[in-house]
Short mmCIF file of C-alpha atoms (C1' of nucleotides) in Angstrom, two decimals:
data_model
loop_
_atom_site.label_atom_id
_atom_site.label_comp_id
_atom_site.label_asym_id
_atom_site.label_seq_id
_atom_site.Cartn_x
_atom_site.Cartn_y
_atom_site.Cartn_z
CA MET D 1 8.83 28.97 -18.77
CA PRO D 2 9.71 29.38 -15.08
CA ARG D 3 11.66 26.72 -13.26
CA ALA D 4 10.37 24.61 -10.42
CA GLY D 5 13.72 24.61 -8.64
CA LEU D 6 13.76 20.94 -7.80
CA ASP D 7 16.66 18.87 -6.61
CA THR D 8 17.05 15.21 -5.79
CA ASP D 9 16.15 15.55 -2.13
CA THR D 10 12.98 17.49 -2.89
CA VAL D 11 11.85 14.92 -5.41
CA VAL D 12 12.57 12.00 -3.09
CA ALA D 13 10.84 13.68 -0.16
CA ALA D 14 7.79 14.40 -2.30
CA GLY D 15 7.81 10.81 -3.47
CA ALA D 16 7.91 9.55 0.09
CA ASP D 17 5.01 11.79 1.10
CA LEU D 18 3.00 10.79 -1.94
CA ALA D 19 3.62 7.09 -1.28
CA ASP D 20 2.36 7.57 2.26
CA GLU D 21 -0.78 9.27 0.99
CA ILE D 22 -1.85 7.09 -1.91
CA GLY D 23 -0.05 3.84 -1.09
CA PHE D 24 3.30 2.65 -2.34
CA ALA D 25 1.74 0.44 -5.01
CA ASN D 26 0.04 3.48 -6.54
CA LEU D 27 3.18 5.60 -6.73
CA THR D 28 4.01 6.35 -10.34
CA MET D 29 6.43 8.70 -12.01
CA GLY D 30 3.53 10.53 -13.62
CA ARG D 31 1.74 11.17 -10.35
CA LEU D 32 4.93 12.28 -8.67
CA ALA D 33 5.67 14.66 -11.53
CA GLU D 34 2.20 16.15 -11.23
CA ARG D 35 2.69 16.51 -7.49
CA VAL D 36 5.89 18.51 -7.84
CA GLY D 37 4.50 20.54 -10.73
CA VAL D 38 6.60 19.24 -13.56
CA ARG D 39 6.32 16.91 -16.57
CA THR D 40 7.26 13.28 -16.11
CA PRO D 41 10.55 13.19 -18.05
CA SER D 42 11.88 16.10 -16.01
CA LEU D 43 12.11 13.84 -12.98
CA TYR D 44 14.93 11.98 -14.69
CA LYS D 45 17.13 15.04 -14.21
CA HIS D 46 17.07 14.25 -10.50
CA VAL D 47 16.71 10.49 -10.21
CA ALA D 48 18.14 7.87 -12.53
CA SER D 49 15.08 5.65 -12.71
CA GLN D 50 12.03 4.57 -10.78
CA ASP D 51 14.08 1.91 -9.08
CA ASP D 52 16.57 4.58 -8.01
CA LEU D 53 13.71 6.67 -6.67
CA VAL D 54 12.30 3.76 -4.70
CA ARG D 55 15.66 2.93 -3.17
CA ARG D 56 16.09 6.55 -2.11
CA ILE D 57 12.60 6.62 -0.63
CA ALA D 58 13.40 3.40 1.19
CA ALA D 59 16.60 4.94 2.58
CA VAL D 60 14.61 7.94 3.78
CA GLY D 61 12.10 5.58 5.38
CA LEU D 62 14.75 3.56 7.16
CA THR D 63 16.55 6.64 8.37
CA GLY D 64 13.30 8.11 9.62
CA ALA D 65 12.39 4.92 11.43
CA GLY D 66 15.85 4.70 12.98
CA ASP D 67 15.69 8.30 14.17
CA ALA D 68 12.24 7.79 15.66
CA ILE D 69 13.40 4.70 17.50
CA GLY D 70 16.58 6.38 18.63
CA SER D 71 14.85 9.33 20.22
CA ALA D 72 12.14 7.12 21.71
CA ILE D 73 14.63 5.20 23.83
CA GLN D 74 16.34 8.29 25.22
CA GLY D 75 16.58 7.97 28.96
CA ARG D 76 15.00 4.54 29.05
CA SER D 77 16.42 1.10 29.59
CA GLY D 78 15.41 -2.53 29.90
CA ARG D 79 11.80 -3.39 29.26
CA ASP D 80 10.95 0.29 29.06
CA ALA D 81 13.41 0.86 26.26
CA LEU D 82 12.29 -2.25 24.39
CA GLY D 83 8.67 -1.20 24.52
CA ALA D 84 9.45 2.36 23.50
CA ALA D 85 11.59 1.23 20.57
CA ALA D 86 9.02 -1.25 19.32
CA ARG D 87 6.21 1.27 19.71
CA ALA D 88 8.20 3.90 17.84
CA LEU D 89 8.79 1.54 14.93
CA ARG D 90 5.16 0.50 14.81
CA GLU D 91 3.90 4.07 14.94
CA PHE D 92 6.34 5.13 12.27
CA VAL D 93 5.14 2.40 9.93
CA LEU D 94 1.49 3.24 10.55
CA ALA D 95 2.17 6.94 10.00
CA HIS D 96 4.36 6.38 6.94
CA PRO D 97 3.15 3.18 5.30
CA GLY D 98 4.34 4.12 1.82
CA ARG D 99 7.89 4.99 2.83
CA TYR D 100 8.18 1.78 4.76
CA ALA D 101 6.59 -0.38 2.09
CA ALA D 102 9.31 0.88 -0.25
CA THR D 103 11.88 -0.87 1.91
CA VAL D 104 10.53 -4.39 1.48
CA GLY D 105 11.64 -6.62 -1.35
CA LEU D 106 14.77 -4.70 -2.33
CA GLU D 107 17.84 -6.78 -2.97
CA PRO D 108 20.89 -4.90 -1.66
CA THR D 109 23.18 -4.30 -4.62
CA GLY D 110 26.42 -4.45 -2.68
CA PRO D 111 28.05 -4.10 0.73
CA ASP D 112 28.39 -0.31 0.36
CA ASP D 113 24.88 0.15 -0.98
CA PRO D 114 23.54 3.30 0.73
CA LEU D 115 20.35 1.36 1.32
CA ALA D 116 22.20 -1.38 3.17
CA VAL D 117 23.97 1.26 5.23
CA ALA D 118 20.68 2.94 6.09
CA ALA D 119 19.20 -0.42 7.04
CA ALA D 120 22.10 -1.21 9.31
CA THR D 121 22.18 2.16 11.06
CA SER D 122 18.41 2.26 11.47
CA MET D 123 18.68 -0.89 13.59
CA GLY D 124 21.39 0.66 15.72
CA PRO D 125 19.02 1.77 18.48
CA PHE D 126 17.93 -1.83 18.95
CA THR D 127 21.53 -2.70 19.74
CA ALA D 128 21.38 -0.14 22.51
CA VAL D 129 18.17 -1.69 23.77
CA LEU D 130 19.75 -5.12 23.84
CA ARG D 131 22.59 -3.87 25.99
CA GLY D 132 20.01 -3.61 28.74
CA TYR D 133 19.68 -7.38 28.70
CA ASP D 134 22.14 -10.09 29.51
CA ILE D 135 23.09 -11.12 25.99
CA ALA D 136 26.37 -12.83 25.16
CA PRO D 137 28.38 -10.76 22.65
CA ASP D 138 28.31 -13.63 20.17
CA ASP D 139 24.51 -13.65 20.32
CA MET D 140 24.11 -9.95 19.62
CA THR D 141 23.53 -10.44 15.90
CA ASN D 142 21.06 -13.23 16.55
CA ALA D 143 19.16 -11.14 19.06
CA LEU D 144 19.10 -8.15 16.73
CA ARG D 145 17.70 -10.26 13.93
CA ALA D 146 15.08 -11.68 16.27
CA LEU D 147 13.89 -8.23 17.31
CA ARG D 148 13.93 -6.99 13.76
CA SER D 149 11.98 -10.01 12.51
CA ALA D 150 9.32 -9.79 15.19
CA PHE D 151 8.65 -6.07 15.06
CA HIS D 152 9.08 -5.70 11.33
CA GLY D 153 6.74 -8.65 10.87
CA PHE D 154 4.08 -7.22 13.16
CA ALA D 155 4.27 -3.74 11.68
CA THR D 156 4.08 -4.86 8.06
CA ILE D 157 1.23 -7.30 8.66
CA GLU D 158 -0.73 -4.70 10.58
CA SER D 159 0.01 -1.98 8.03
CA ALA D 160 -1.24 -4.22 5.22
CA GLY D 161 -4.45 -4.92 7.10
CA GLY D 162 -3.44 -8.53 7.60
CA PHE D 163 -4.84 -9.05 11.07
CA GLN D 164 -8.33 -10.34 10.50
CA TRP D 165 -10.33 -10.86 13.65
CA SER D 166 -11.38 -7.72 15.35
CA THR D 167 -9.31 -8.42 18.44
CA ASP D 168 -7.51 -5.30 19.54
CA THR D 169 -4.16 -4.99 17.76
CA ASP D 170 -2.79 -2.71 20.47
CA GLU D 171 -3.22 -5.50 22.96
CA SER D 172 -1.58 -8.00 20.61
CA PHE D 173 1.34 -5.65 20.18
CA ASP D 174 1.86 -5.23 23.89
CA TRP D 175 1.63 -8.99 24.27
CA LEU D 176 4.37 -9.46 21.66
CA VAL D 177 6.63 -6.94 23.37
CA ASP D 178 6.09 -8.68 26.68
CA LEU D 179 6.81 -12.07 25.10
CA ILE D 180 10.12 -10.86 23.73
CA ASP D 181 11.06 -9.14 26.97
CA THR D 182 10.26 -12.25 28.96
CA GLY D 183 12.22 -14.42 26.57
CA LEU D 184 15.27 -12.18 26.58
CA ARG D 185 15.24 -12.18 30.36
CA ALA D 186 14.77 -15.91 30.83
CA LYS D 187 17.10 -17.08 28.08
CA PRO D 188 20.48 -18.17 29.42
CA ALA D 189 23.23 -15.79 28.34
CA GLY D 190 25.40 -18.53 26.87
CA MET Q 1 -5.69 -24.26 -34.23
CA PRO Q 2 -5.45 -26.81 -31.40
CA ARG Q 3 -6.42 -25.89 -27.85
CA ALA Q 4 -4.13 -25.78 -24.89
CA GLY Q 5 -6.79 -27.14 -22.54
CA LEU Q 6 -6.17 -24.69 -19.73
CA ASP Q 7 -8.35 -23.97 -16.77
CA THR Q 8 -8.07 -21.55 -13.88
CA ASP Q 9 -6.20 -23.92 -11.60
CA THR Q 10 -3.63 -24.76 -14.27
CA VAL Q 11 -2.99 -21.10 -15.00
CA VAL Q 12 -2.67 -20.21 -11.33
CA ALA Q 13 -0.37 -23.13 -10.63
CA ALA Q 14 1.82 -22.20 -13.59
CA GLY Q 15 1.88 -18.62 -12.35
CA ALA Q 16 2.97 -19.74 -8.90
CA ASP Q 17 5.75 -21.89 -10.35
CA LEU Q 18 6.89 -19.11 -12.64
CA ALA Q 19 6.93 -16.58 -9.80
CA ASP Q 20 9.10 -18.97 -7.79
CA GLU Q 21 11.51 -19.32 -10.69
CA ILE Q 22 11.92 -15.76 -11.93
CA GLY Q 23 10.83 -13.80 -8.86
CA PHE Q 24 7.42 -12.38 -8.10
CA ALA Q 25 8.36 -8.90 -9.29
CA ASN Q 26 9.20 -10.28 -12.75
CA LEU Q 27 5.93 -12.11 -13.18
CA THR Q 28 3.98 -10.65 -16.10
CA MET Q 29 0.91 -11.76 -17.97
CA GLY Q 30 3.00 -12.05 -21.13
CA ARG Q 31 5.58 -14.34 -19.57
CA LEU Q 32 2.91 -16.49 -18.00
CA ALA Q 33 1.09 -16.77 -21.33
CA GLU Q 34 4.32 -17.86 -23.01
CA ARG Q 35 4.89 -20.40 -20.25
CA VAL Q 36 1.52 -22.06 -20.73
CA GLY Q 37 1.76 -21.87 -24.52
CA VAL Q 38 -0.90 -19.29 -25.24
CA ARG Q 39 -1.22 -15.63 -26.23
CA THR Q 40 -1.57 -13.06 -23.49
CA PRO Q 41 -5.25 -12.13 -23.90
CA SER Q 42 -6.24 -15.78 -23.66
CA LEU Q 43 -5.33 -15.78 -20.00
CA TYR Q 44 -8.28 -13.52 -19.34
CA LYS Q 45 -10.57 -16.44 -20.11
CA HIS Q 46 -9.34 -18.00 -16.87
CA VAL Q 47 -8.48 -15.12 -14.54
CA ALA Q 48 -10.24 -11.78 -14.32
CA SER Q 49 -7.13 -9.62 -14.07
CA GLN Q 50 -3.54 -9.65 -12.93
CA ASP Q 51 -4.70 -8.71 -9.47
CA ASP Q 52 -7.05 -11.68 -9.46
CA LEU Q 53 -4.17 -13.92 -10.56
CA VAL Q 54 -1.93 -12.63 -7.80
CA ARG Q 55 -4.58 -13.18 -5.14
CA ARG Q 56 -5.09 -16.72 -6.35
CA ILE Q 57 -1.36 -17.38 -6.32
CA ALA Q 58 -1.23 -15.94 -2.82
CA ALA Q 59 -4.03 -18.27 -1.71
CA VAL Q 60 -2.13 -21.22 -3.18
CA GLY Q 61 0.98 -20.06 -1.36
CA LEU Q 62 -0.78 -19.73 1.97
CA THR Q 63 -2.48 -23.08 1.60
CA GLY Q 64 0.81 -24.72 0.70
CA ALA Q 65 2.56 -23.16 3.66
CA GLY Q 66 -0.24 -24.20 5.98
CA ASP Q 67 -0.14 -27.78 4.71
CA ALA Q 68 3.63 -27.95 5.08
CA ILE Q 69 3.42 -26.66 8.64
CA GLY Q 70 0.54 -28.99 9.43
CA SER Q 71 2.35 -32.12 8.37
CA ALA Q 72 5.60 -30.97 9.97
CA ILE Q 73 4.07 -30.94 13.45
CA GLN Q 74 2.52 -34.40 13.18
CA GLY Q 75 3.44 -36.38 16.26
CA ARG Q 76 5.32 -33.52 17.85
CA SER Q 77 4.51 -31.23 20.73
CA GLY Q 78 5.92 -28.41 22.80
CA ARG Q 79 9.25 -26.99 21.74
CA ASP Q 80 9.61 -29.74 19.17
CA ALA Q 81 6.39 -28.78 17.46
CA LEU Q 82 7.22 -25.07 17.58
CA GLY Q 83 10.60 -25.65 15.97
CA ALA Q 84 9.19 -27.96 13.33
CA ALA Q 85 6.41 -25.53 12.44
CA ALA Q 86 8.74 -22.57 12.20
CA ARG Q 87 11.26 -24.55 10.18
CA ALA Q 88 8.54 -25.74 7.81
CA LEU Q 89 7.38 -22.18 7.19
CA ARG Q 90 10.89 -20.95 6.64
CA GLU Q 91 11.75 -23.75 4.24
CA PHE Q 92 8.53 -23.26 2.35
CA VAL Q 93 9.27 -19.58 1.85
CA LEU Q 94 12.83 -20.30 0.72
CA ALA Q 95 11.63 -23.01 -1.66
CA HIS Q 96 8.72 -20.95 -2.98
CA PRO Q 97 9.73 -17.31 -2.71
CA GLY Q 98 7.47 -16.12 -5.52
CA ARG Q 99 4.28 -17.70 -4.19
CA TYR Q 100 4.96 -16.32 -0.77
CA ALA Q 101 5.93 -12.85 -2.00
CA ALA Q 102 2.52 -12.73 -3.67
CA THR Q 103 0.92 -12.81 -0.23
CA VAL Q 104 2.45 -9.61 1.09
CA GLY Q 105 0.82 -6.25 0.63
CA LEU Q 106 -2.65 -7.48 -0.31
CA GLU Q 107 -5.55 -5.74 1.35
CA PRO Q 108 -8.26 -8.29 2.13
CA THR Q 109 -11.37 -7.21 0.23
CA GLY Q 110 -13.87 -8.54 2.73
CA PRO Q 111 -14.47 -10.98 5.58
CA ASP Q 112 -15.30 -13.82 3.16
CA ASP Q 113 -12.38 -13.08 0.84
CA PRO Q 114 -10.96 -16.51 -0.11
CA LEU Q 115 -7.55 -15.01 0.53
CA ALA Q 116 -8.48 -14.09 4.09
CA VAL Q 117 -9.86 -17.58 4.60
CA ALA Q 118 -6.66 -19.14 3.29
CA ALA Q 119 -4.61 -16.89 5.54
CA ALA Q 120 -6.64 -17.88 8.57
CA THR Q 121 -6.55 -21.62 7.91
CA SER Q 122 -2.86 -21.60 7.02
CA MET Q 123 -2.15 -20.38 10.55
CA GLY Q 124 -4.27 -23.14 12.04
CA PRO Q 125 -1.33 -25.44 12.77
CA PHE Q 126 0.22 -22.74 14.92
CA THR Q 127 -2.87 -22.86 17.08
CA ALA Q 128 -2.17 -26.55 17.61
CA VAL Q 129 1.41 -25.73 18.51
CA LEU Q 130 0.27 -23.18 21.06
CA ARG Q 131 -1.92 -25.73 22.78
CA GLY Q 132 1.32 -27.32 23.93
CA TYR Q 133 2.01 -24.23 26.01
CA ASP Q 134 0.20 -22.77 28.97
CA ILE Q 135 -1.65 -19.98 27.21
CA ALA Q 136 -4.83 -18.44 28.57
CA PRO Q 137 -7.70 -18.81 26.06
CA ASP Q 138 -8.07 -15.04 25.88
CA ASP Q 139 -4.43 -14.74 24.87
CA MET Q 140 -4.64 -17.25 22.04
CA THR Q 141 -5.12 -14.63 19.35
CA ASN Q 142 -2.33 -12.52 20.76
CA ALA Q 143 0.02 -15.49 20.84
CA LEU Q 144 -0.92 -16.52 17.32
CA ARG Q 145 -0.21 -13.04 16.04
CA ALA Q 146 3.11 -13.00 17.84
CA LEU Q 147 4.22 -16.26 16.25
CA ARG Q 148 3.01 -15.17 12.86
CA SER Q 149 4.78 -11.82 13.12
CA ALA Q 150 8.09 -13.30 14.22
CA PHE Q 151 8.32 -16.15 11.73
CA HIS Q 152 6.77 -14.30 8.84
CA GLY Q 153 9.15 -11.43 9.52
CA PHE Q 154 12.19 -13.64 9.62
CA ALA Q 155 11.23 -15.59 6.52
CA THR Q 156 10.45 -12.54 4.41
CA ILE Q 157 13.57 -10.65 5.43
CA GLU Q 158 15.74 -13.68 4.75
CA SER Q 159 14.02 -14.43 1.47
CA ALA Q 160 14.58 -10.85 0.32
CA GLY Q 161 18.28 -11.06 1.19
CA GLY Q 162 17.82 -8.56 3.99
CA PHE Q 163 20.25 -10.06 6.48
CA GLN Q 164 23.52 -8.36 5.76
CA TRP Q 165 26.43 -9.59 7.82
CA SER Q 166 27.59 -13.03 6.96
CA THR Q 167 26.60 -14.47 10.31
CA ASP Q 168 24.89 -17.81 9.85
CA THR Q 169 21.16 -17.34 9.30
CA ASP Q 170 20.44 -20.91 10.42
CA GLU Q 171 21.85 -20.08 13.81
CA SER Q 172 19.86 -16.87 14.00
CA PHE Q 173 16.73 -18.77 13.15
CA ASP Q 174 17.29 -21.36 15.86
CA TRP Q 175 17.99 -18.55 18.28
CA LEU Q 176 14.67 -16.90 17.41
CA VAL Q 177 12.78 -20.16 17.89
CA ASP Q 178 14.45 -20.64 21.25
CA LEU Q 179 13.64 -17.08 22.26
CA ILE Q 180 9.95 -17.56 21.50
CA ASP Q 181 9.87 -20.95 23.21
CA THR Q 182 11.53 -19.54 26.30
CA GLY Q 183 9.17 -16.59 26.33
CA LEU Q 184 6.04 -18.70 25.95
CA ARG Q 185 7.21 -20.92 28.78
CA ALA Q 186 8.18 -18.15 31.20
CA LYS Q 187 5.28 -15.82 30.50
CA PRO Q 188 2.56 -16.07 33.15
CA ALA Q 189 -0.59 -17.61 31.74
CA GLY Q 190 -2.83 -14.78 32.92
"C1'" DA W 1 27.26 40.92 -22.21
"C1'" DT W 2 28.43 36.43 -23.03
"C1'" DC W 3 28.66 31.67 -22.34
"C1'" DA W 4 28.58 27.08 -20.19
"C1'" DC W 5 25.51 24.61 -17.63
"C1'" DT W 6 21.45 22.64 -16.35
"C1'" DG W 7 16.51 22.04 -15.59
"C1'" DG W 8 12.67 22.10 -17.95
"C1'" DC W 9 10.01 20.78 -22.30
"C1'" DT W 10 8.00 17.83 -26.45
"C1'" DA W 11 8.22 13.72 -29.19
"C1'" DA W 12 8.76 9.15 -29.55
"C1'" DG W 13 9.74 4.19 -28.42
"C1'" DT W 14 9.02 0.08 -25.60
"C1'" DG W 15 6.62 -2.92 -22.67
"C1'" DT W 16 2.55 -4.27 -19.95
"C1'" DG W 17 -2.42 -4.75 -18.74
"C1'" DT W 18 -6.80 -4.97 -20.73
"C1'" DT W 19 -11.02 -4.99 -23.84
"C1'" DA W 20 -13.57 -5.97 -28.13
"C1'" DG W 21 -14.83 -8.88 -31.34
"C1'" DC W 22 -13.97 -12.80 -34.40
"C1'" DT W 23 -13.21 -17.84 -35.21
"C1'" DT W 24 -13.22 -22.45 -34.34
"C1'" DA W 25 -12.50 -26.57 -31.30
"C1'" DT W 26 -15.32 -29.31 -28.02
"C1'" DG W 27 -18.88 -31.92 -26.11
"C1'" DG W 28 -23.79 -32.85 -25.56
"C1'" DC W 29 -28.16 -33.71 -27.84
"C1'" DT W 30 -31.13 -35.51 -31.32
"C1'" DA C 1 -23.59 -39.00 -37.70
"C1'" DG C 2 -24.83 -34.33 -37.73
"C1'" DC C 3 -26.08 -29.99 -35.32
"C1'" DC C 4 -25.42 -26.43 -32.17
"C1'" DA C 5 -24.39 -23.77 -27.92
"C1'" DT C 6 -20.53 -22.84 -25.30
"C1'" DA C 7 -16.24 -21.31 -24.53
"C1'" DA C 8 -11.14 -21.27 -25.57
"C1'" DG C 9 -8.22 -19.46 -28.37
"C1'" DC C 10 -6.83 -15.68 -31.71
"C1'" DT C 11 -5.78 -10.65 -33.73
"C1'" DA C 12 -6.27 -5.80 -33.33
"C1'" DA C 13 -6.27 -1.97 -30.72
"C1'" DC C 14 -6.22 1.11 -26.66
"C1'" DA C 15 -4.52 3.11 -22.33
"C1'" DC C 16 -0.89 3.84 -19.48
"C1'" DA C 17 3.71 3.71 -17.49
"C1'" DC C 18 8.81 3.98 -17.81
"C1'" DT C 19 12.44 5.74 -20.35
"C1'" DT C 20 15.48 8.12 -23.91
"C1'" DA C 21 16.68 11.70 -27.31
"C1'" DG C 22 17.07 16.03 -28.41
"C1'" DC C 23 15.65 20.90 -28.12
"C1'" DC C 24 15.14 25.36 -25.62
"C1'" DA C 25 15.48 28.72 -22.13
"C1'" DG C 26 16.54 30.28 -17.36
"C1'" DT C 27 20.76 30.88 -14.23
"C1'" DG C 28 25.01 32.12 -12.56
"C1'" DA C 29 29.91 32.94 -13.38
"C1'" DT C 30 33.32 35.35 -16.08
#
DNA sequence: ATCACTGGCTAAGTGTGTTAGCTTATGGCT
DNA sequence: AGCCATAAGCTAACACACTTAGCCAGTGAT
């Protein structure tokens, strides 16, 4: 009876990959166990429950998205940085739909929830982007939430196949980025 | 053995109410059966499956949101109409979180999917709102998708408790509306 | 070489979605 | 009023999925 040599990170990573492949809704403990070459109950040596697994996958997804956005804005600023950040988020969600789907609909358990921390840090790059605009310090949180709402909304709707008419989604995305950029520029700083 | 006198609409409406009360994730066929005073298998006389039920609840949710937005913009135009529409959507989602949660993550099955139709018509009022701005006809779809992304994103994140810091969400919402309004106004029509 | 630890296993329990097949209330027709 | 087709409810049973309990064996330190 040889051992598979799993640990928590391996299991979570495999779960994230599997969710991307077969869709988050189809992720089950049984399928994940099969994927990593082990029987279902053995997974519970590495994660406490399915909910625990999902939260860890979500954290991985948020961290990944944040990293992608962070490196996308390197050396850019202003409209350029905004576009690069938004594009990076969108491409991450399209490339990793399962991981990202795991992040929606999770109530944060507390202020020091690792998931909440991951969510906060993953949005960090957007703060950097906003520094390229003339935003009053008091409005920083509002602006961050606006960006997050708009790009998260677009990415999740697109990822779920929610845009019906066959009009080019790339064009719609660029239009949204331009709308936000224009708004941020024209809005009075106070 | 008296009859409960159910039909599909009754079951779906009860399901929507129950989802609002206990949360969409906690909606089960068993709980719904108990709610309507019937045994679980009896529900299958009125809906084909749980997936069918969810899609019907989602359609009810989208229709309800669309109606709320539609009546909110009566007699308003421009920034006023935009704010009223956005506020109506947000309040609908906060008042009916379960119904609205049912709408996310559903692949439309086809072009004549009743769900797709409901989604399209529910966004109709936003088209009316956009007529108050100087949008090129070719950009109408892009603008509609932008509005939908932004307000859907905000509403779902807020409804899921995703906004961490204790900064006032009302203020953030107004800020978002103002950002979009400013952007739509300043963006060149071509 | 031994021993504590730990990662794997099987067995079993609970809850949820679903189907099959029976029974009887309901409403229309004669 | 009585008859009958339809369909709404029921029980029983199955298929999975998540989870726990408890056993066994591989692993690494002493």
